[in-house]
Amino acid sequence: MTSVATSPVTRPATGTDPLALIDVDHVRFYVANAKQSAFFYASAFGFQVDQINDLTTGNRQSAQYLLTQGNIRFLLETPLTKDHPAADEIRRFGDGIKDIAFTVFDAEAAWKQAVRNGGTSAQEPTTRSDANGSVTTAAVHTYGRATHTFVSRTGKYALPEVKQGAQFMPGFRPFGAFALNEWNRQHPCGLKFVDHAVGNVEEGKMNRWVEWYEHVLGFSMFKHFDDKDISTEYSALMSKVMASGNQLIKFPINEPAAGKKKSQILEYLEWHDMTPGVQHLALRTDDELASVAELRRRGVDFLTIPEAYYQGVWNRVDAMLRQHGHAAVKEDHQRIKDLGILVDADDEGYLLQLFSKPLQDRPTLFFEIICRRGSQSFGKGNFKALFESLELEQERRGNL
Ligand code: FE2
């Protein structure tokens, strides 16, 4: 298993479309205590604590920690004053994802185009520069509390430089010695990039946000195997997937639907001030078993998959793979079961995936660890098994 998963960056540098996305620049979390969150994501998920922008660098508004792994950049931000906009959001939503930022050629041009397309501005273009170069950011509101920031970078702040360890933005400095960084280099979790980010929106609003991604950001509906198999009996949700032009990132949009029990989407909304937001972030690995084994060893709390799941899974998956002329699942079946990993197959191949429990006390944001072996879908065949086990968790919280 030496194949390397890289981000599907295919846009040529000569693109004239201002909304052509180069990469996922970073994902910004608003958290109540970034110092402690940084420790959690480093310890549990193997992130490097790389850079900081806080009181020690003259930032008197917030503390920001840059965490990295593979091509994933998390920015954990905590307000330092009661008037910082993050303070009110943390009061309403708890810890969670505020923004998914895209690297573009010209952030101002991208923002202008998005606003012309009907988007609402969340932040006007702002450029910070110094002797090393410049970083321009501008943002638009998407569903609920979430935003998308466009980021364009010059000089030493260009993304390839940042990936090599250069300063992230003006105001940041190297974090310095952090004991877990060396440990994490020696014991990698193997997370490579953000595969998809799922948004939970209000009942009846899914199509509105699908159209928003289409019209404002120029995304298109991602046709995939799951489309043929919308099941609401167990999942109690409706979902459509939007993809950026170069399929750099995909955004499935969920809305609650009537099911046998209370929808998990509704539970999310009830603990998120009835406000849409990011439900889960799927992080890609090219070795699911090694990643999940290491994450479990570190104490990451994953959903418990019922024993019965593994009685039916191999027949279901193998039949699908045979039907479409694909090789069988190559990973050891017993280890997949021992590690409690989910498997699904479609007309293009198979995928391995597993979902963490919520990352904070509220049943809101969680992570998915996903490995694709040809399949480009999202594990619809696992919905029944997954949602049954999610329901057990919901029941334990008294929210069913
Ligand atoms: Fe997912």
Coordinates of N, CA, C and O in Angstrom, one line a residue, residues 210 214 220-228 239-243 247 250 346-348 375-378:
V210 N -27.9 23.9 -2.6 CA -27.3 23.3 -3.8 C -27.2 24.3 -4.9 O -26.2 24.5 -5.6
E214 N -24.0 26.2 -7.0 CA -24.0 26.2 -8.4 C -23.9 27.6 -8.9 O -23.0 27.9 -9.7
S220 N -20.8 22.2 -9.5 CA -21.9 21.5 -10.2 C -22.3 20.3 -9.4 O -21.5 19.8 -8.5
M221 N -23.5 19.8 -9.7 CA -24.0 18.6 -8.9 C -23.0 17.4 -9.3 O -22.7 17.2 -10.4
F222 N -22.6 16.7 -8.2 CA -21.7 15.6 -8.4 C -22.5 14.3 -8.6 O -23.2 13.9 -7.6
K223 N -22.5 13.8 -9.8 CA -23.3 12.6 -10.0 C -22.6 11.4 -9.5 O -21.4 11.2 -9.9
H224 N -23.1 10.6 -8.7 CA -22.4 9.5 -8.1 C -23.4 8.4 -7.8 O -24.7 8.6 -7.8
F225 N -22.9 7.3 -7.5 CA -23.7 6.1 -7.3 C -24.8 6.2 -6.3 O -25.9 5.7 -6.4
D226 N -24.5 7.0 -5.2 CA -25.5 7.1 -4.1 C -26.8 7.7 -4.6 O -27.8 7.5 -3.9
D227 N -26.8 8.5 -5.7 CA -28.0 9.1 -6.1 C -29.2 8.2 -6.3 O -30.3 8.5 -6.1
K228 N -28.8 6.9 -6.7 CA -29.9 6.0 -7.1 C -30.5 5.3 -5.8 O -31.4 4.6 -5.9
S239 N -29.9 14.2 0.8 CA -28.5 14.7 0.6 C -28.2 14.8 -0.8 O -28.6 14.0 -1.6
K240 N -27.6 15.9 -1.2 CA -27.1 16.1 -2.6 C -25.6 16.6 -2.4 O -25.3 17.3 -1.5
V241 N -24.8 16.2 -3.4 CA -23.4 16.5 -3.4 C -23.0 17.6 -4.4 O -23.3 17.4 -5.6
M242 N -22.4 18.6 -4.0 CA -21.9 19.6 -4.9 C -20.3 19.5 -5.0 O -19.7 19.3 -4.0
A243 N -19.8 19.7 -6.2 CA -18.4 19.6 -6.4 C -17.8 20.8 -7.1 O -18.5 21.4 -8.0
Q247 N -13.2 19.4 -9.0 CA -13.4 18.4 -8.0 C -12.3 18.4 -6.9 O -12.0 17.3 -6.3
K250 N -15.6 18.4 -2.3 CA -17.0 18.1 -2.5 C -17.7 18.6 -1.3 O -17.2 18.4 -0.1
D346 N -19.2 0.5 -5.1 CA -20.2 1.0 -6.2 C -19.6 0.6 -7.5 O -18.8 -0.3 -7.6
D347 N -20.1 1.2 -8.6 CA -19.8 0.8 -9.9 C -18.3 1.1 -10.3 O -17.8 0.6 -11.3
E348 N -17.6 1.9 -9.5 CA -16.2 2.3 -9.8 C -15.2 1.7 -8.9 O -14.0 1.8 -9.2
S375 N -13.9 4.0 -5.7 CA -15.2 4.5 -5.5 C -15.2 6.0 -5.2 O -14.3 6.5 -4.5
Q376 N -16.1 6.8 -5.8 CA -16.1 8.2 -5.6 C -17.4 8.6 -4.8 O -17.7 9.8 -4.7
S377 N -18.1 7.6 -4.3 CA -19.3 8.0 -3.6 C -19.0 8.1 -2.1 O -17.9 8.3 -1.7
F378 N -20.1 8.1 -1.3 CA -19.9 8.5 0.1 C -20.3 7.5 1.2 O -20.5 7.7 2.3

